[in-house]
C-alpha positions as CSV (number, residue, x, y, z in Angstrom):
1,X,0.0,0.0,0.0
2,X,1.1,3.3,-1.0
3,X,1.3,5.8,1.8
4,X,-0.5,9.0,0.5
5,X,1.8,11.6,1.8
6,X,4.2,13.6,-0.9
7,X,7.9,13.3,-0.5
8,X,10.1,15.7,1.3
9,X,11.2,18.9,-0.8
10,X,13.4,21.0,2.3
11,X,16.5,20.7,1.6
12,X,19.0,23.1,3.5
13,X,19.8,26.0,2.7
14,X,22.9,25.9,5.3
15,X,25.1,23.3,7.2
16,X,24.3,23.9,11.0
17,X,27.1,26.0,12.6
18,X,30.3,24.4,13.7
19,X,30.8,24.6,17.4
20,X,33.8,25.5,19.4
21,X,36.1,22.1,20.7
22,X,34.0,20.5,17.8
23,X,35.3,17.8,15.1
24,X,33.9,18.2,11.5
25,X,34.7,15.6,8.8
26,X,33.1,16.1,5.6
27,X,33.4,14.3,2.6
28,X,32.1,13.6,-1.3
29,X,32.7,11.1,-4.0
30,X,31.6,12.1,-7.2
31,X,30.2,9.7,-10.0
32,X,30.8,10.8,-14.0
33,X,28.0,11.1,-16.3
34,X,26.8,7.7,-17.6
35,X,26.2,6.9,-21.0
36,X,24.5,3.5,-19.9
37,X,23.8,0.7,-17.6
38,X,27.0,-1.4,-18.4
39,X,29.6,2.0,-19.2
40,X,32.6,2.3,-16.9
41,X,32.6,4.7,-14.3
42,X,34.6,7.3,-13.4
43,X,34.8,8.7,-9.7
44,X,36.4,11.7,-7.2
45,X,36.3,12.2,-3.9
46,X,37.8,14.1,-1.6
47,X,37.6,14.5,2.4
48,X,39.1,16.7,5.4
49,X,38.9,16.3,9.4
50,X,38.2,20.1,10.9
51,X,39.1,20.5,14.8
52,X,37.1,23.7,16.0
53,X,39.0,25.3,19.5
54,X,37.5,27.6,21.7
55,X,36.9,30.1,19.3
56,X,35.6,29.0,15.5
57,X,38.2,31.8,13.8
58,X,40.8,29.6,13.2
59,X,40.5,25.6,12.7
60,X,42.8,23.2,12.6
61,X,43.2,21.1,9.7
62,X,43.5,17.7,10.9
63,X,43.5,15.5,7.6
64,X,43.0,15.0,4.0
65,X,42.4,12.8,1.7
66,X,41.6,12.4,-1.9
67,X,41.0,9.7,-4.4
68,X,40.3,8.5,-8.0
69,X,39.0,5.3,-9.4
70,X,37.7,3.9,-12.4
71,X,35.0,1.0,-12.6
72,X,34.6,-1.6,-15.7
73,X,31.8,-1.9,-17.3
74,X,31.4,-5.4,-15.1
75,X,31.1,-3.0,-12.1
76,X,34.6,-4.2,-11.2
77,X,37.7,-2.0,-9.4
78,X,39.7,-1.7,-12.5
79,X,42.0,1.3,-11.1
80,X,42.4,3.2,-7.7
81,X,44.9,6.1,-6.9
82,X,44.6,7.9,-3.3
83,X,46.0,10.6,-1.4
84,X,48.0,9.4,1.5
85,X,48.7,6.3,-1.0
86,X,48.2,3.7,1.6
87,X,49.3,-0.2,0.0
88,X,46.4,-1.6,1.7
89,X,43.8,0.3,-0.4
90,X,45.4,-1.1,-3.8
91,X,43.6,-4.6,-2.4
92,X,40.6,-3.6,-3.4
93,X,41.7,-3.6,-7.0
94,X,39.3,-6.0,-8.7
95,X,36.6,-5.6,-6.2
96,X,32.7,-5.3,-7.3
97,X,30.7,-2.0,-6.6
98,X,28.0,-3.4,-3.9
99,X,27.8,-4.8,-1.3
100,X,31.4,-6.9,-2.0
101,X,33.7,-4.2,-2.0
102,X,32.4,-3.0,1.3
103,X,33.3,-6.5,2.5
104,X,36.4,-6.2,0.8
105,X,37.5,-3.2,2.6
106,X,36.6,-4.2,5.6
107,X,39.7,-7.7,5.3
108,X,42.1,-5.2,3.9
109,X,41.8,-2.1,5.8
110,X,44.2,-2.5,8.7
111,X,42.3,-1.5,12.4
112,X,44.6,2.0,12.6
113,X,42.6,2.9,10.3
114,X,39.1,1.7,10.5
115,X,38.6,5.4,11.3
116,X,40.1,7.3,8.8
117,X,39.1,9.3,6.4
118,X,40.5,7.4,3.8
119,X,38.7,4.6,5.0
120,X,35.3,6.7,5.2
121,X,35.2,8.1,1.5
122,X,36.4,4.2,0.3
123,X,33.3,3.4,1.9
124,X,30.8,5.6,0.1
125,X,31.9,4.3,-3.1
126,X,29.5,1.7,-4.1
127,X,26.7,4.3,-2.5
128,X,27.4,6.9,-5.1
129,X,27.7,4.2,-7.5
130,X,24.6,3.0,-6.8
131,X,22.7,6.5,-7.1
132,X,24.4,7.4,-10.5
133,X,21.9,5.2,-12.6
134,X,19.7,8.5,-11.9
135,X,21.4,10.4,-13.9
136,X,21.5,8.5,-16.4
137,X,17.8,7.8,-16.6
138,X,17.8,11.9,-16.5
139,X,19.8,12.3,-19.6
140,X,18.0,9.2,-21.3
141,X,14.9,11.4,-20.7
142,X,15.9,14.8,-22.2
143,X,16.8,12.6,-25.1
144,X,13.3,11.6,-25.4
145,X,13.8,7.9,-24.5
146,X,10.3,6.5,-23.2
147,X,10.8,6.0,-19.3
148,X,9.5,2.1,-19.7
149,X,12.7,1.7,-21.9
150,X,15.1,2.8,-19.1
151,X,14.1,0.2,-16.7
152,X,17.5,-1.9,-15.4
153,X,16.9,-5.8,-16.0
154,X,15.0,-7.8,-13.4
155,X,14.7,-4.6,-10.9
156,X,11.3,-5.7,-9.5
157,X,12.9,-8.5,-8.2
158,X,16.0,-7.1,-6.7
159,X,14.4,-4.1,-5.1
160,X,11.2,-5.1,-3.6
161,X,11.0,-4.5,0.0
162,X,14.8,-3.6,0.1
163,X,14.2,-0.3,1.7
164,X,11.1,1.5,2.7
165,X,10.8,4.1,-0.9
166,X,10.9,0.3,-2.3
167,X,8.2,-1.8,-0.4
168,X,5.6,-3.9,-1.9
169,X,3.1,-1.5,-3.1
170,X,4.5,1.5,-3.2
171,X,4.4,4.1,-5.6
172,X,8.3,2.8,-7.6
173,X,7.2,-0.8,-7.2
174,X,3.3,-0.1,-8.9
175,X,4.8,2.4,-11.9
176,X,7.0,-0.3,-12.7
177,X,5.0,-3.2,-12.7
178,X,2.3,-1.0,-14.5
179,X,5.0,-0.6,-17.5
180,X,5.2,3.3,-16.6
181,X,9.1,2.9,-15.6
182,X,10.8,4.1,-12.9
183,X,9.2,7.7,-11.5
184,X,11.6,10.7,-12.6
185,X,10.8,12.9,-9.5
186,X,11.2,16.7,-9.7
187,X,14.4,17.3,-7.8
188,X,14.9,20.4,-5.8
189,X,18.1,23.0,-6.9
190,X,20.4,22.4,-4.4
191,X,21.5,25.3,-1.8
192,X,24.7,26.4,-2.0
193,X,26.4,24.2,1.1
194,X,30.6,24.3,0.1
195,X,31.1,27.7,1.4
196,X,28.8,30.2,4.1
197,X,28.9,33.9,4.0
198,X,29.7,33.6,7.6
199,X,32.0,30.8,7.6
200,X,34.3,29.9,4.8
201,X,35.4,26.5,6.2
202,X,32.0,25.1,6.9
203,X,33.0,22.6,4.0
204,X,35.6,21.8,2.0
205,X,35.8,22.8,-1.5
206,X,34.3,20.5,-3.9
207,X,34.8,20.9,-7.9
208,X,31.8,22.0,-10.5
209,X,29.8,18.6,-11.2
210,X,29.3,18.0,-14.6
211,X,25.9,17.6,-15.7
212,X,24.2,14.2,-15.7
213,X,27.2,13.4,-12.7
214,X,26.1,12.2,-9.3
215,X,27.6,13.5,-5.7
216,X,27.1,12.7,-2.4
217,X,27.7,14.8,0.2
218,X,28.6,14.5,4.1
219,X,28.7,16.1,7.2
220,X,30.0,15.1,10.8
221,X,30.1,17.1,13.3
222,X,30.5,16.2,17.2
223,X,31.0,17.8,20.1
224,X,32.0,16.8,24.0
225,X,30.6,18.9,26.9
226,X,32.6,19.4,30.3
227,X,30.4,16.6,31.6
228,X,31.6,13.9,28.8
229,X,28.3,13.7,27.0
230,X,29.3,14.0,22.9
231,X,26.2,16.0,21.0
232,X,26.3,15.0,16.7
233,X,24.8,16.9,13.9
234,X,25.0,15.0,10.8
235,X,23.7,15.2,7.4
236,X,24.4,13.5,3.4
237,X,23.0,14.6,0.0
238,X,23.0,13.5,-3.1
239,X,22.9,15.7,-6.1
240,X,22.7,15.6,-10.0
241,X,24.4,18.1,-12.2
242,X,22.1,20.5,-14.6
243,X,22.7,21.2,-17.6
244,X,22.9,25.1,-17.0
245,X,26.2,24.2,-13.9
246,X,23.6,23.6,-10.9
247,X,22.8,21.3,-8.7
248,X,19.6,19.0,-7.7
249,X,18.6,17.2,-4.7
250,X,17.4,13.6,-5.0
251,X,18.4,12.4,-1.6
252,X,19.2,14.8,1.9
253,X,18.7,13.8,5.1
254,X,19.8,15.3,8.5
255,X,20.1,13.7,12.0
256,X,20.9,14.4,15.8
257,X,22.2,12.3,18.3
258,X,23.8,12.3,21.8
259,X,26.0,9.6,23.5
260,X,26.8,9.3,26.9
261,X,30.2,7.2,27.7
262,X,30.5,6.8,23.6
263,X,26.8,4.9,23.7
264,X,24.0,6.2,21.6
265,X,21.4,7.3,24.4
266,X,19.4,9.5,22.4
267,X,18.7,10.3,18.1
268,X,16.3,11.9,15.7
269,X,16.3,11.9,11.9
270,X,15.0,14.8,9.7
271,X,13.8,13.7,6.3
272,X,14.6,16.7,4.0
273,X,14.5,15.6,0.5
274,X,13.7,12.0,-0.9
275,X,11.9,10.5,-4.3
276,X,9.1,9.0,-2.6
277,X,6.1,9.4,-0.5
278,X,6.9,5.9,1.3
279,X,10.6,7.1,2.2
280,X,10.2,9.1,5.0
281,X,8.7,6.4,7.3
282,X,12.4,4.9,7.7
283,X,13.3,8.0,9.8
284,X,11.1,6.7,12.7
285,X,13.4,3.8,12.7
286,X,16.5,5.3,13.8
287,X,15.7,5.1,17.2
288,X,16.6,1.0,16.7
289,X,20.6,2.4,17.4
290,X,19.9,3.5,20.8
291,X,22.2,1.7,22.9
292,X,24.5,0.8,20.7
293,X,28.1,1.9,20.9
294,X,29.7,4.2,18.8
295,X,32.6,2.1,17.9
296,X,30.1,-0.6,16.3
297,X,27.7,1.5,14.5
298,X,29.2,0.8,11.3
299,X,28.4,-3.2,11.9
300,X,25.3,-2.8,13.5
301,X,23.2,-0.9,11.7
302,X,22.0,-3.1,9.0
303,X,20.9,-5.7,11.4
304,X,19.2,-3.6,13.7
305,X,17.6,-1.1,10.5
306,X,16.4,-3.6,7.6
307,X,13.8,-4.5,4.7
308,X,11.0,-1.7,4.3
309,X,11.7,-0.5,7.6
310,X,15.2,1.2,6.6
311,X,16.4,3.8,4.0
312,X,19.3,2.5,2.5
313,X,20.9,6.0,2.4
314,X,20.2,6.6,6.0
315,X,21.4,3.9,6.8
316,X,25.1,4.6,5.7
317,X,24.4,8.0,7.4
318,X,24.1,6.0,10.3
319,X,26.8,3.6,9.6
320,X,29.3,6.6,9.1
321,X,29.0,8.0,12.5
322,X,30.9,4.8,13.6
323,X,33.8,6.6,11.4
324,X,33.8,9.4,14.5
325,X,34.8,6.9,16.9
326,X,38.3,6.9,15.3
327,X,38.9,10.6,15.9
328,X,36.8,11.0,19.3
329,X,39.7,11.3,21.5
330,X,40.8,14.1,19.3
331,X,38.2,16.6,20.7
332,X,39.3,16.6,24.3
């Protein structure tokens, strides 16, 4: 059953305001245009680790990273170059984009570096290769290819009930099966969110995305009070590039959490921009992490989030606050 409501159309106009003796890390991993469902792929990405002191004036740069990969047309790892060029990331050479190469990062990153940046932006990877088939269905469109035409192989039965914008019934699952294709939604423009009047290092800079390109977006940012307990403000989104050099929404979400002795006590999820009126019903969900520790968010999110109960996209939101637990120390 379809849910009624429309789909989420905020998205934000800022990033919320870095704190002093706050931690930022924020990241994005660009996908090329595609030119079909079996081309190669092309990706960037790029990360940074800001420490905030007791005044937000002046930051300290605490890391970078960068990288560049290319994907076969078989989905497979065919090159990787990143920035610190750590050997163990040159494993994943030959890896499949899903849910293999996350396993595959997890036996060849070394536990130094299970928090790293490095680490984190490897791990978006198959997310934003997952999201760029939307672009590509975009293009096909202005092209004047009918939408039923653009309809991956077999799709019906690999996403039903794989996330809740994806359940049985829903509005993707019935257009599908009713020959209709997959729903083009009307994407926001995306705020500007790289730079802020009032605060140039709010995010690092990312490059102009080229149109038809994908990008995700993310934002950590945690803070420790004199009483231990850390506060987080987190959000992701995902963009296409327009022909005219902007940018439009098809995924945003923000979040807010507080852990007491590094143990999730308390969290909310805001629903800010999504393709369907199901998908917002996964942000109730969240709640499923209380208790859990930071350090073993990243493994224990998709057990305790699944099916049409989760948001596949929230979900790695989630899963990326375990990345924190890496530089916590850092903000004492």
């Amino acid at each position: 059953m379809t849910t009624g409501t429309s789909a989420p159309r905020r998205p934000l106009v800022r990033l919320a305001a870095r704190r002093p003796r706050s931690l930022r890390r924020t990241t994005h991993v660009d996908v090329g245009a595609r030119t079909g469902w079996g081309a190669e792929l092309s990706i960037s990405g790029g990360a940074r680790d800001l420490r905030t002191g007791t005044g937000i004036g002046d930051p300290e740069v605490l890391g970078e990273a960068v990288l560049e990969a290319a994907f076969d047309g078989d989905r497979q790892l065919a090159a990787l170059r990143t920035d610190p060029a750590e050997p163990w990331a040159q494993e994943l050479t030959g890896a499949r984009a899903g849910g293999g190469f996350r396993r595959r990062l997890n036996e060849v990153v070394p536990a130094w570096a299970s928090g790293s940046l490095l680490r984190q932006v490897l791990d978006d990877v198959p997310a934003a290769v997952l999201i760029s088939g939307y672009g590509f269905m975009r293009l096909a469109r202005r092209q004047g290819l009918a939408p039923e035409s653009l309809t991956p192989p077999n799709v019906l039965d690999r996403m039903v009930d794989l996330c809740s914008g994806w359940r049985q019934g829903g509005a993707a699952m019935v257009s599908i099966a009713s020959g209709s294709g997959v729903p083009l939604q009307d994407c926001p423009p995306a705020p500007e969110l790289d730079a802020d009047d009032d605060d140039r290092w709010a995010f690092h800079r990312c490059p102009p995305l080229a149109p038809d390109a994908m990008r995700r977006r993310r934002c950590l940012d945690a803070a420790v009070d004199e009483d231990g307990v850390m506060s987080v403000w987190a959000m992701f989104r995902d963009t296409v590039g327009e022909p005219d050099g902007g940018e439009a929404v098809l995924h945003e979400y923000a979040l807010r959490a507080r852990l007491e002795d590094g143990v999730f006590t308390d969290i909310e999820a805001d629903p800010r921009v999504l393709p369907f009126g199901e998908c917002p019903a996964a942000a109730g969900e969240v709640t499923a992490v209380v208790g859990t520790p930071l350090s073993e968010m990243a493994d224990r999110v998709p057990e305790l989030i699944a099916g049409p109960a989760s948001c596949t996209h929230l979900n790695d939101l989630l899963r990326a606050l375990g990345g924190l637990a890496g530089v916590a120390d850092r903000l004492h």
